mmCIF file of C-alpha atoms in Angstrom:
data_model
loop_
_atom_site.group_PDB
_atom_site.id
_atom_site.type_symbol
_atom_site.label_atom_id
_atom_site.label_comp_id
_atom_site.label_asym_id
_atom_site.label_seq_id
_atom_site.Cartn_x
_atom_site.Cartn_y
_atom_site.Cartn_z
ATOM 1 C CA MET A 1 7.748 -2.385 -7.133
ATOM 2 C CA ILE A 2 4.885 -4.206 -8.867
ATOM 3 C CA PHE A 3 6.991 -7.155 -10.092
ATOM 4 C CA ARG A 4 8.725 -9.235 -7.438
ATOM 5 C CA LYS A 5 11.544 -10.843 -9.452
ATOM 6 C CA PRO A 6 12.709 -7.732 -11.359
ATOM 7 C CA CYS A 7 12.319 -5.703 -8.156
ATOM 8 C CA SER A 8 14.453 -8.185 -6.183
ATOM 9 C CA LEU A 9 17.163 -8.056 -8.839
ATOM 10 C CA LEU A 10 17.132 -4.251 -8.889
ATOM 11 C CA ILE A 11 17.401 -4.105 -5.090
ATOM 12 C CA ILE A 12 20.481 -6.367 -5.226
ATOM 13 C CA LEU A 13 22.055 -4.207 -7.966
ATOM 14 C CA PHE A 14 21.158 -1.065 -6.011
ATOM 15 C CA ALA A 15 22.873 -2.426 -2.899
ATOM 16 C CA ALA A 16 25.953 -3.576 -4.840
ATOM 17 C CA PHE A 17 26.301 -0.184 -6.542
ATOM 18 C CA ASN A 18 26.051 1.708 -3.256
ATOM 19 C CA LEU A 19 28.580 -0.572 -1.557
ATOM 20 C CA MET A 20 31.182 0.694 -4.036
ATOM 21 C CA PHE A 21 30.629 4.198 -2.666
ATOM 22 C CA PHE A 22 30.159 3.252 0.966
ATOM 23 C CA LYS A 23 32.589 5.922 2.178
ATOM 24 C CA LYS A 24 30.329 8.669 0.813
ATOM 25 C CA LEU A 25 27.487 7.728 3.159
ATOM 26 C CA LYS A 26 26.781 10.224 5.952
ATOM 27 C CA TYR A 27 24.697 9.649 9.065
ATOM 28 C CA SER A 28 23.590 12.011 11.784
ATOM 29 C CA LYS A 29 21.752 11.099 14.987
ATOM 30 C CA LYS A 30 18.392 12.011 13.394
ATOM 31 C CA GLN A 31 19.157 9.853 10.369
ATOM 32 C CA LEU A 32 20.070 6.872 12.538
ATOM 33 C CA ILE A 33 16.787 7.188 14.464
ATOM 34 C CA LEU A 34 14.824 7.258 11.189
ATOM 35 C CA MET A 35 16.774 4.269 9.889
ATOM 36 C CA ALA A 36 16.016 2.333 13.076
ATOM 37 C CA CYS A 37 12.276 3.078 12.705
ATOM 38 C CA ILE A 38 12.236 1.844 9.093
ATOM 39 C CA ALA A 39 14.319 -1.235 9.898
ATOM 40 C CA SER A 40 12.365 -2.025 13.096
ATOM 41 C CA PRO A 41 10.393 -5.007 11.653
ATOM 42 C CA ILE A 42 13.534 -6.873 10.582
ATOM 43 C CA LEU A 43 15.356 -5.866 13.780
ATOM 44 C CA LEU A 44 12.480 -7.392 15.777
ATOM 45 C CA GLU A 45 12.708 -10.520 13.663
ATOM 46 C CA LEU A 46 16.434 -10.813 14.402
ATOM 47 C CA LEU A 47 15.832 -10.202 18.113
ATOM 48 C CA LEU A 48 13.276 -13.023 18.343
ATOM 49 C CA PHE A 49 14.876 -15.356 15.788
ATOM 50 C CA TRP A 50 15.368 -17.951 18.538
ATOM 51 C CA ASN A 51 11.586 -18.380 18.720
ATOM 52 C CA ASN A 52 11.329 -19.987 15.249
ATOM 53 C CA ASP A 53 10.756 -23.739 15.117
ATOM 54 C CA SER A 54 12.443 -23.929 11.700
ATOM 55 C CA PHE A 55 15.881 -22.348 11.186
ATOM 56 C CA THR A 56 15.470 -22.405 7.383
ATOM 57 C CA GLN A 57 12.000 -20.832 7.420
ATOM 58 C CA GLY A 58 13.222 -18.226 9.880
ATOM 59 C CA LEU A 59 16.004 -17.239 7.478
ATOM 60 C CA LYS A 60 13.490 -17.011 4.623
ATOM 61 C CA ALA A 61 11.334 -14.655 6.669
ATOM 62 C CA ILE A 62 14.365 -12.431 7.318
ATOM 63 C CA GLU A 63 15.434 -12.534 3.658
ATOM 64 C CA LYS A 64 12.021 -11.214 2.630
ATOM 65 C CA ARG A 65 12.553 -8.105 4.775
ATOM 66 C CA THR A 66 16.187 -7.322 3.915
ATOM 67 C CA SER A 67 15.052 -4.329 1.839
ATOM 68 C CA LEU A 68 14.117 -2.671 5.147
ATOM 69 C CA LEU A 69 17.858 -2.572 5.884
ATOM 70 C CA ILE A 70 19.101 -1.827 2.366
ATOM 71 C CA PHE A 71 16.798 1.100 1.540
ATOM 72 C CA PRO A 72 17.305 3.206 4.694
ATOM 73 C CA LEU A 73 21.029 2.431 4.822
ATOM 74 C CA PHE A 74 21.740 3.706 1.317
ATOM 75 C CA ILE A 75 18.910 6.145 0.578
ATOM 76 C CA ILE A 76 18.994 8.028 3.880
ATOM 77 C CA GLY A 77 22.802 7.804 3.834
ATOM 78 C CA ASN A 78 22.679 9.604 0.471
ATOM 79 C CA TYR A 79 19.846 11.943 1.464
ATOM 80 C CA GLN A 80 21.435 14.959 -0.277
ATOM 81 C CA ARG A 81 21.151 13.178 -3.659
ATOM 82 C CA VAL A 82 17.430 12.411 -3.326
ATOM 83 C CA ASN A 83 15.250 14.598 -5.579
ATOM 84 C CA PHE A 84 11.884 13.924 -3.958
ATOM 85 C CA LEU A 85 9.504 15.524 -6.473
ATOM 86 C CA LYS A 86 11.394 14.206 -9.503
ATOM 87 C CA ILE A 87 11.309 10.650 -8.123
ATOM 88 C CA VAL A 88 7.583 10.853 -7.351
ATOM 89 C CA ARG A 89 6.744 12.310 -10.780
ATOM 90 C CA THR A 90 8.773 9.612 -12.545
ATOM 91 C CA TYR A 91 7.062 6.935 -10.443
ATOM 92 C CA VAL A 92 3.591 8.297 -11.253
ATOM 93 C CA ILE A 93 4.160 8.521 -15.007
ATOM 94 C CA GLY A 94 6.089 5.248 -15.215
ATOM 95 C CA THR A 95 3.487 3.238 -13.279
ATOM 96 C CA THR A 96 0.606 4.691 -15.330
ATOM 97 C CA VAL A 97 2.367 3.836 -18.615
ATOM 98 C CA ILE A 98 3.029 0.292 -17.368
ATOM 99 C CA MET A 99 -0.644 -0.098 -16.439
ATOM 100 C CA PHE A 100 -1.709 0.973 -19.938
ATOM 101 C CA PHE A 101 0.639 -1.644 -21.382
ATOM 102 C CA PHE A 102 -0.897 -4.382 -19.228
ATOM 103 C CA LEU A 103 -4.438 -3.215 -19.993
ATOM 104 C CA ILE A 104 -3.756 -3.560 -23.730
ATOM 105 C CA ARG A 105 -2.109 -6.930 -23.073
ATOM 106 C CA PHE A 106 -5.138 -8.065 -21.051
ATOM 107 C CA VAL A 107 -7.547 -7.098 -23.854
ATOM 108 C CA ILE A 108 -5.439 -8.981 -26.439
ATOM 109 C CA LEU A 109 -4.690 -12.130 -24.422
ATOM 110 C CA PHE A 110 -7.998 -12.497 -22.574
ATOM 111 C CA PRO A 111 -10.729 -11.424 -25.027
ATOM 112 C CA ASP A 112 -13.167 -13.960 -23.539
ATOM 113 C CA LEU A 113 -12.852 -12.337 -20.095
ATOM 114 C CA VAL A 114 -13.216 -8.856 -21.562
ATOM 115 C CA GLU A 115 -16.335 -9.911 -23.442
ATOM 116 C CA LYS A 116 -17.748 -11.487 -20.289
ATOM 117 C CA TYR A 117 -17.219 -8.292 -18.290
ATOM 118 C CA LEU A 118 -18.696 -6.138 -21.055
ATOM 119 C CA ASN A 119 -21.785 -8.339 -20.841
ATOM 120 C CA ARG A 120 -21.818 -7.751 -17.043
ATOM 121 C CA ILE A 121 -21.071 -11.377 -16.136
ATOM 122 C CA ASP A 122 -19.034 -12.169 -12.988
ATOM 123 C CA LEU A 123 -18.117 -8.518 -12.483
ATOM 124 C CA TRP A 124 -16.937 -9.346 -8.942
ATOM 125 C CA GLU A 125 -13.787 -11.026 -10.319
ATOM 126 C CA MET A 126 -12.813 -8.411 -12.924
ATOM 127 C CA GLY A 127 -10.221 -6.516 -10.881
ATOM 128 C CA TYR A 128 -8.712 -9.697 -9.454
ATOM 129 C CA GLN A 129 -8.358 -11.285 -12.893
ATOM 130 C CA PHE A 130 -6.682 -8.166 -14.242
ATOM 131 C CA ALA A 131 -4.261 -8.069 -11.290
ATOM 132 C CA ASN A 132 -3.554 -11.805 -11.644
ATOM 133 C CA SER A 133 -2.681 -11.281 -15.317
ATOM 134 C CA ILE A 134 0.061 -8.915 -14.126
ATOM 135 C CA GLY A 135 1.165 -11.326 -11.416
ATOM 136 C CA ILE A 136 0.234 -9.409 -8.270
ATOM 137 C CA HIS A 137 -2.482 -9.611 -5.617
ATOM 138 C CA ALA A 138 -5.290 -7.113 -6.401
ATOM 139 C CA PRO A 139 -5.260 -5.279 -3.003
ATOM 140 C CA ALA A 140 -1.456 -4.935 -3.240
ATOM 141 C CA LEU A 141 -1.668 -3.568 -6.784
ATOM 142 C CA ASN A 142 -4.377 -1.110 -5.820
ATOM 143 C CA MET A 143 -2.358 0.070 -2.817
ATOM 144 C CA HIS A 144 0.334 1.146 -5.305
ATOM 145 C CA LEU A 145 -2.217 2.668 -7.675
ATOM 146 C CA ALA A 146 -3.979 4.629 -4.928
ATOM 147 C CA PHE A 147 -0.700 6.339 -4.020
ATOM 148 C CA VAL A 148 0.044 6.991 -7.703
ATOM 149 C CA SER A 149 -3.356 8.625 -8.172
ATOM 150 C CA VAL A 150 -2.998 10.857 -5.100
ATOM 151 C CA CYS A 151 0.463 12.010 -6.228
ATOM 152 C CA ALA A 152 -0.872 12.605 -9.758
ATOM 153 C CA LEU A 153 -3.499 14.953 -8.293
ATOM 154 C CA TYR A 154 -0.750 16.897 -6.514
ATOM 155 C CA PHE A 155 1.062 17.427 -9.832
ATOM 156 C CA VAL A 156 -2.165 18.601 -11.470
ATOM 157 C CA PHE A 157 -2.433 21.376 -8.891
ATOM 158 C CA GLU A 158 1.265 22.185 -9.309
ATOM 159 C CA SER A 159 0.950 22.440 -13.094
ATOM 160 C CA PHE A 160 -1.881 24.958 -12.812
ATOM 161 C CA LYS A 161 -0.219 26.921 -10.002
ATOM 162 C CA ASN A 162 3.089 27.213 -11.849
ATOM 163 C CA GLN A 163 1.440 28.373 -15.086
ATOM 164 C CA GLU A 164 2.861 25.521 -17.150
ATOM 165 C CA LYS A 165 2.176 25.214 -20.875
ATOM 166 C CA LEU A 166 -1.303 24.029 -21.845
ATOM 167 C CA VAL A 167 0.049 20.778 -23.319
ATOM 168 C CA PHE A 168 1.809 19.984 -20.032
ATOM 169 C CA LYS A 169 -1.339 20.747 -18.022
ATOM 170 C CA ILE A 170 -3.480 18.496 -20.240
ATOM 171 C CA SER A 171 -0.954 15.641 -20.111
ATOM 172 C CA THR A 172 -0.708 15.925 -16.313
ATOM 173 C CA LEU A 173 -4.495 15.878 -16.012
ATOM 174 C CA PHE A 174 -4.662 12.872 -18.376
ATOM 175 C CA VAL A 175 -2.171 10.932 -16.221
ATOM 176 C CA PHE A 176 -4.231 11.741 -13.114
ATOM 177 C CA LEU A 177 -7.559 10.658 -14.628
ATOM 178 C CA SER A 178 -5.948 7.508 -16.042
ATOM 179 C CA SER A 179 -4.489 6.593 -12.645
ATOM 180 C CA PHE A 180 -7.919 6.994 -11.044
ATOM 181 C CA PHE A 181 -9.453 4.833 -13.777
ATOM 182 C CA PHE A 182 -7.021 2.012 -12.929
ATOM 183 C CA VAL A 183 -7.952 2.233 -9.237
ATOM 184 C CA LEU A 184 -11.590 1.747 -10.278
ATOM 185 C CA LEU A 185 -10.660 -1.061 -12.664
ATOM 186 C CA VAL A 186 -8.890 -3.115 -9.982
ATOM 187 C CA ASN A 187 -11.765 -2.091 -7.695
ATOM 188 C CA THR A 188 -10.739 -2.996 -4.156
ATOM 189 C CA ARG A 189 -12.704 -1.366 -1.378
ATOM 190 C CA MET A 190 -9.952 0.016 0.853
ATOM 191 C CA ALA A 191 -8.044 1.493 -2.089
ATOM 192 C CA LEU A 192 -11.060 3.387 -3.417
ATOM 193 C CA ILE A 193 -11.877 4.801 0.021
ATOM 194 C CA ASN A 194 -8.223 5.671 0.606
ATOM 195 C CA VAL A 195 -7.733 7.374 -2.746
ATOM 196 C CA LEU A 196 -10.766 9.611 -2.178
ATOM 197 C CA LEU A 197 -9.530 10.509 1.314
ATOM 198 C CA GLY A 198 -6.069 11.104 -0.151
ATOM 199 C CA PHE A 199 -7.552 13.535 -2.675
ATOM 200 C CA LEU A 200 -9.127 15.467 0.197
ATOM 201 C CA ILE A 201 -5.804 15.610 2.072
ATOM 202 C CA VAL A 202 -3.934 16.952 -0.981
ATOM 203 C CA PHE A 203 -6.719 19.465 -1.661
ATOM 204 C CA PHE A 204 -6.656 20.596 1.993
ATOM 205 C CA TYR A 205 -2.924 21.307 1.876
ATOM 206 C CA GLU A 206 -3.264 23.091 -1.457
ATOM 207 C CA ILE A 207 -5.862 25.434 0.086
ATOM 208 C CA ARG A 208 -3.714 25.828 3.182
ATOM 209 C CA SER A 209 -0.789 26.965 1.036
ATOM 210 C CA LYS A 210 -2.882 30.083 0.205
ATOM 211 C CA PHE A 211 -1.201 30.279 -3.187
ATOM 212 C CA ASN A 212 -3.759 31.818 -5.557
ATOM 213 C CA LEU A 213 -6.781 30.400 -3.732
ATOM 214 C CA LYS A 214 -9.137 31.273 -6.583
ATOM 215 C CA LYS A 215 -7.091 29.210 -9.051
ATOM 216 C CA ILE A 216 -6.882 26.276 -6.635
ATOM 217 C CA LEU A 217 -10.652 26.239 -6.080
ATOM 218 C CA LEU A 218 -11.308 26.489 -9.821
ATOM 219 C CA THR A 219 -8.923 23.611 -10.543
ATOM 220 C CA GLY A 220 -10.478 21.599 -7.714
ATOM 221 C CA SER A 221 -13.984 22.172 -9.103
ATOM 222 C CA VAL A 222 -12.949 20.920 -12.541
ATOM 223 C CA ILE A 223 -11.316 17.843 -10.997
ATOM 224 C CA VAL A 224 -14.400 17.044 -8.877
ATOM 225 C CA VAL A 225 -16.628 17.208 -11.973
ATOM 226 C CA LEU A 226 -14.293 14.940 -13.966
ATOM 227 C CA LEU A 227 -13.873 12.436 -11.127
ATOM 228 C CA GLY A 228 -17.609 12.410 -10.478
ATOM 229 C CA GLY A 229 -18.251 11.722 -14.152
ATOM 230 C CA ILE A 230 -15.748 8.850 -14.289
ATOM 231 C CA LEU A 231 -17.102 7.318 -11.072
ATOM 232 C CA PHE A 232 -20.711 7.641 -12.253
ATOM 233 C CA LEU A 233 -19.974 5.996 -15.626
ATOM 234 C CA PHE A 234 -17.997 3.217 -13.956
ATOM 235 C CA VAL A 235 -20.801 2.418 -11.516
ATOM 236 C CA GLN A 236 -23.326 2.474 -14.380
ATOM 237 C CA LYS A 237 -21.214 -0.022 -16.331
ATOM 238 C CA ASN A 238 -20.409 -2.077 -13.237
ATOM 239 C CA PRO A 239 -23.603 -2.379 -11.145
ATOM 240 C CA TYR A 240 -21.873 -4.944 -8.917
ATOM 241 C CA MET A 241 -20.032 -2.029 -7.252
ATOM 242 C CA LYS A 242 -23.264 -1.017 -5.488
ATOM 243 C CA GLU A 243 -23.609 -4.516 -4.028
ATOM 244 C CA LYS A 244 -19.896 -4.824 -3.207
ATOM 245 C CA TYR A 245 -19.829 -1.700 -1.069
ATOM 246 C CA SER A 246 -23.078 -2.490 0.743
ATOM 247 C CA SER A 247 -24.828 -5.880 0.940
ATOM 248 C CA VAL A 248 -21.831 -8.048 -0.027
ATOM 249 C CA THR A 249 -19.441 -6.388 2.416
ATOM 250 C CA PHE A 250 -21.760 -6.596 5.431
ATOM 251 C CA ALA A 251 -23.545 -9.870 4.689
ATOM 252 C CA TYR A 252 -23.925 -12.648 7.331
ATOM 253 C CA MET A 253 -22.505 -10.597 10.199
ATOM 254 C CA ASP A 254 -24.278 -12.943 12.627
ATOM 255 C CA LYS A 255 -22.023 -15.815 11.479
ATOM 256 C CA VAL A 256 -18.708 -14.622 12.922
ATOM 257 C CA GLY A 257 -16.686 -17.737 13.769
ATOM 258 C CA LYS A 258 -19.448 -19.920 12.266
ATOM 259 C CA LEU A 259 -18.834 -19.512 8.526
ATOM 260 C CA ASP A 260 -19.393 -23.223 7.850
ATOM 261 C CA GLU A 261 -23.079 -22.724 8.677
ATOM 262 C CA ILE A 262 -23.382 -20.609 5.483
ATOM 263 C CA ASP A 263 -24.304 -22.497 2.315
ATOM 264 C CA HIS A 264 -21.269 -22.271 -0.033
ATOM 265 C CA PRO A 265 -19.304 -19.648 1.974
ATOM 266 C CA GLU A 266 -16.599 -19.467 -0.728
ATOM 267 C CA ILE A 267 -19.237 -17.940 -3.023
ATOM 268 C CA LYS A 268 -21.133 -15.779 -0.559
ATOM 269 C CA VAL A 269 -18.587 -14.463 1.954
ATOM 270 C CA PHE A 270 -15.081 -15.064 0.579
ATOM 271 C CA ASN A 271 -14.313 -11.318 0.566
ATOM 272 C CA SER A 272 -16.881 -10.180 3.126
ATOM 273 C CA LEU A 273 -16.247 -8.469 6.434
ATOM 274 C CA VAL A 274 -17.608 -11.454 8.383
ATOM 275 C CA THR A 275 -14.741 -13.601 7.028
ATOM 276 C CA ARG A 276 -12.158 -10.999 8.065
ATOM 277 C CA ILE A 277 -13.638 -10.741 11.566
ATOM 278 C CA SER A 278 -13.713 -14.542 11.908
ATOM 279 C CA ILE A 279 -10.015 -14.657 10.990
ATOM 280 C CA TRP A 280 -9.203 -11.798 13.393
ATOM 281 C CA LYS A 281 -11.097 -13.560 16.191
ATOM 282 C CA SER A 282 -9.073 -16.748 15.695
ATOM 283 C CA ALA A 283 -5.772 -14.868 15.392
ATOM 284 C CA TRP A 284 -6.490 -12.935 18.579
ATOM 285 C CA GLU A 285 -7.419 -16.054 20.560
ATOM 286 C CA LEU A 286 -4.286 -17.877 19.378
ATOM 287 C CA SER A 287 -2.087 -14.827 20.056
ATOM 288 C CA VAL A 288 -3.324 -14.526 23.646
ATOM 289 C CA LYS A 289 -2.423 -18.186 24.222
ATOM 290 C CA ASN A 290 1.152 -17.559 23.041
ATOM 291 C CA LEU A 291 2.083 -14.390 24.912
ATOM 292 C CA PRO A 292 4.522 -12.831 25.619
ATOM 293 C CA PHE A 293 6.770 -13.813 22.656
ATOM 294 C CA GLY A 294 4.350 -15.250 20.069
ATOM 295 C CA VAL A 295 4.740 -18.370 17.946
ATOM 296 C CA GLY A 296 7.724 -17.194 15.860
ATOM 297 C CA ALA A 297 8.046 -15.422 12.491
ATOM 298 C CA SER A 298 8.083 -18.622 10.443
ATOM 299 C CA ASP A 299 5.227 -20.309 12.312
ATOM 300 C CA GLY A 300 2.435 -17.724 12.250
ATOM 301 C CA LYS A 301 0.465 -19.038 9.292
ATOM 302 C CA PRO A 302 0.951 -22.793 10.024
ATOM 303 C CA GLU A 303 -0.129 -22.317 13.633
ATOM 304 C CA LEU A 304 -3.159 -20.280 12.588
ATOM 305 C CA ASN A 305 -4.185 -23.004 10.123
ATOM 306 C CA LYS A 306 -3.875 -25.598 12.894
ATOM 307 C CA TYR A 307 -6.103 -23.432 15.078
ATOM 308 C CA TYR A 308 -8.744 -23.246 12.333
ATOM 309 C CA LYS A 309 -8.837 -27.046 12.244
ATOM 310 C CA ALA A 310 -8.812 -27.375 16.029
ATOM 311 C CA THR A 311 -11.825 -25.055 16.295
ATOM 312 C CA ASN A 312 -13.666 -26.805 13.412
ATOM 313 C CA GLN A 313 -13.567 -23.805 11.080
ATOM 314 C CA HIS A 314 -13.260 -25.893 7.927
ATOM 315 C CA PHE A 315 -13.819 -23.069 5.416
ATOM 316 C CA LEU A 316 -10.957 -21.014 6.887
ATOM 317 C CA ALA A 317 -8.751 -24.112 7.123
ATOM 318 C CA LYS A 318 -9.452 -25.104 3.514
ATOM 319 C CA TYR A 319 -8.286 -21.772 2.102
ATOM 320 C CA GLU A 320 -5.564 -21.233 4.746
ATOM 321 C CA PHE A 321 -6.406 -17.569 5.275
ATOM 322 C CA PRO A 322 -3.599 -15.425 6.756
ATOM 323 C CA THR A 323 -4.449 -12.914 9.491
ATOM 324 C CA HIS A 324 -5.437 -10.063 7.123
ATOM 325 C CA ASN A 325 -4.350 -7.561 9.777
ATOM 326 C CA GLN A 326 -0.710 -6.582 10.208
ATOM 327 C CA PHE A 327 -1.040 -5.694 13.883
ATOM 328 C CA LEU A 328 -2.568 -9.095 14.676
ATOM 329 C CA ASP A 329 -0.048 -10.850 12.429
ATOM 330 C CA PHE A 330 2.877 -9.424 14.404
ATOM 331 C CA LEU A 331 1.074 -10.021 17.714
ATOM 332 C CA LEU A 332 0.731 -13.689 16.757
ATOM 333 C CA LYS A 333 4.339 -14.016 15.586
ATOM 334 C CA PHE A 334 6.230 -11.781 18.006
ATOM 335 C CA GLY A 335 3.915 -11.320 20.979
ATOM 336 C CA ILE A 336 3.611 -8.015 22.832
ATOM 337 C CA LEU A 337 6.421 -6.267 20.908
ATOM 338 C CA GLY A 338 4.829 -7.090 17.525
ATOM 339 C CA PRO A 339 2.012 -4.528 17.256
ATOM 340 C CA LEU A 340 4.204 -1.891 18.944
ATOM 341 C CA VAL A 341 6.804 -2.250 16.175
ATOM 342 C CA VAL A 342 4.121 -2.115 13.459
ATOM 343 C CA ALA A 343 2.769 1.083 15.009
ATOM 344 C CA LEU A 344 6.283 2.574 15.190
ATOM 345 C CA TYR A 345 6.984 1.665 11.562
ATOM 346 C CA ILE A 346 3.736 3.028 10.136
ATOM 347 C CA PHE A 347 3.234 6.073 12.366
ATOM 348 C CA ALA A 348 6.813 7.223 11.702
ATOM 349 C CA ILE A 349 5.630 7.836 8.129
ATOM 350 C CA GLY A 350 2.655 9.797 9.456
ATOM 351 C CA TYR A 351 4.986 11.921 11.587
ATOM 352 C CA LEU A 352 7.160 12.788 8.567
ATOM 353 C CA GLY A 353 4.113 13.839 6.552
ATOM 354 C CA PHE A 354 2.607 15.867 9.380
ATOM 355 C CA ASP A 355 5.875 17.596 10.234
ATOM 356 C CA LEU A 356 6.534 18.454 6.565
ATOM 357 C CA LYS A 357 2.857 19.364 6.007
ATOM 358 C CA ASN A 358 3.031 17.238 2.865
ATOM 359 C CA GLY A 359 -0.250 15.849 1.520
ATOM 360 C CA MET A 360 1.411 13.077 -0.522
ATOM 361 C CA ILE A 361 3.312 11.650 2.441
ATOM 362 C CA LEU A 362 0.272 11.879 4.726
ATOM 363 C CA SER A 363 -1.814 10.142 2.065
ATOM 364 C CA PHE A 364 0.791 7.369 1.836
ATOM 365 C CA PHE A 365 0.559 6.967 5.621
ATOM 366 C CA LEU A 366 -3.245 6.763 5.424
ATOM 367 C CA ILE A 367 -3.151 4.258 2.547
ATOM 368 C CA PHE A 368 -0.565 2.001 4.183
ATOM 369 C CA PHE A 369 -2.085 2.221 7.665
ATOM 370 C CA THR A 370 -5.649 1.391 6.630
ATOM 371 C CA SER A 371 -4.496 -1.254 4.142
ATOM 372 C CA ASN A 372 -2.744 -3.044 6.998
ATOM 373 C CA LEU A 373 -5.909 -3.026 9.075
ATOM 374 C CA THR A 374 -7.582 -5.346 6.559
ATOM 375 C CA ASP A 375 -4.479 -7.042 5.138
ATOM 376 C CA ASP A 376 -0.897 -7.846 6.137
ATOM 377 C CA PHE A 377 1.457 -6.086 3.748
ATOM 378 C CA LEU A 378 4.548 -6.480 5.948
ATOM 379 C CA LEU A 379 4.069 -10.177 5.285
ATOM 380 C CA ARG A 380 4.273 -9.696 1.500
ATOM 381 C CA PHE A 381 7.354 -8.696 -0.475
ATOM 382 C CA ASP A 382 5.467 -6.053 -2.486
ATOM 383 C CA GLY A 383 4.245 -4.343 0.689
ATOM 384 C CA ILE A 384 7.636 -4.587 2.416
ATOM 385 C CA ALA A 385 9.689 -3.211 -0.499
ATOM 386 C CA PHE A 386 7.031 -0.619 -1.390
ATOM 387 C CA SER A 387 6.834 0.834 2.117
ATOM 388 C CA GLY A 388 10.578 0.522 2.775
ATOM 389 C CA LEU A 389 11.509 2.406 -0.391
ATOM 390 C CA TRP A 390 9.060 5.265 0.101
ATOM 391 C CA SER A 391 9.684 5.562 3.846
ATOM 392 C CA SER A 392 13.385 6.001 3.099
ATOM 393 C CA ILE A 393 12.692 8.593 0.395
ATOM 394 C CA PHE A 394 10.313 10.487 2.709
ATOM 395 C CA ALA A 395 12.904 10.387 5.495
ATOM 396 C CA SER A 396 15.600 11.719 3.145
ATOM 397 C CA TYR A 397 13.330 14.566 2.078
ATOM 398 C CA TRP A 398 12.597 15.337 5.744
ATOM 399 C CA VAL A 399 16.334 15.492 6.534
ATOM 400 C CA GLN A 400 16.880 17.824 3.564
ATOM 401 C CA GLN A 401 14.174 20.190 4.760
ATOM 402 C CA LYS A 402 15.472 20.166 8.340
ATOM 403 C CA ILE A 403 18.986 21.060 7.170
ATOM 404 C CA ILE A 404 17.589 23.922 5.067
ATOM 405 C CA LEU A 405 15.676 25.250 8.077
ATOM 406 C CA ASP A 406 18.743 24.945 10.313
ATOM 407 C CA LYS A 407 20.720 27.094 7.875
ATOM 408 C CA VAL A 408 18.114 29.881 7.826
ATOM 409 C CA PRO A 409 19.248 32.626 10.238
ATOM 410 C CA VAL A 410 16.808 33.411 13.044
ATOM 411 C CA ALA A 411 15.801 37.077 13.319
ATOM 412 C CA VAL A 412 16.612 38.639 16.677
#
């Protein structure tokens, strides 16, 4: 999921493999509804394809979202073969190991940057440089890592509840703490907030399970102490975090739509809330002018850049900022239907988590929903493939549980 080219190749191989066993696919009415929800963004794009100015660019936009057809078609169609917990555990361990590899690689290949950060110079760029060395946008990487960390916490609780061997408990706890460390290392605001909220959701459902409450509370207390210690040490070593989450984020709020009045805005407000709101304001104004069908999937960003120039917002035009909000992005591209489809796509995940009473799935919903309020991850391949894969796995797990419940005889 983290690497676009290998991920694209694997998706193609996955589709080709499943086509050989197409006759084994099974679909019920519930499965088809879930598949339609997951595929809704690409279905909307096909419905409004006529609205693109460029046929070629329109096809490219569709190609980027083909995984939203492939994943639900083959994963939900093979729902009985999906081992939810095994897949999640493998994903958590595998991603954490990969991150350790790239951390070691970063230290070896970029010693000058490491030395600079150790000397507390330009700490604001640390997470972005690390993510760039991997080849992924920092907020996208941290969206993955936040989910990994939340799932790792779930397995910590499970290891203590199931009375696993001490070595297994320690290794599970190590993976969890390491995953949280990487979230702090990349250090994007939404991911850190989301991962902490995700921890609370998992903890809530562990308490609600009423399985050895004393053991759960004891485990939770140990985890809180360890997390608090890691967070405290990280803030001590990275004092910029205090500024980032306070003065930097909320600086120059009186300059919405007037960023060029700020001296060197690329230094002072590049990642500030005022820049996001200025972008949202422009995207909203342009969207309203192009209702009811929007400007077309391939023309959203070019038209927004033209609007920046037309309204003399030179800083935004120079850096060609996208909408940084998935609801506004689809409103601009597809008109009235756009934000409705985004809501359907994202809140379907929330429904699965709520209905299953599963903290990991609900945390994924929270992470993906809030991330798309400040970014546009259905515009990026990593966000599309990431959400499409996990939505399909969650849906398969939901179908499994519903079939189990349907087979349980009802007492008269």
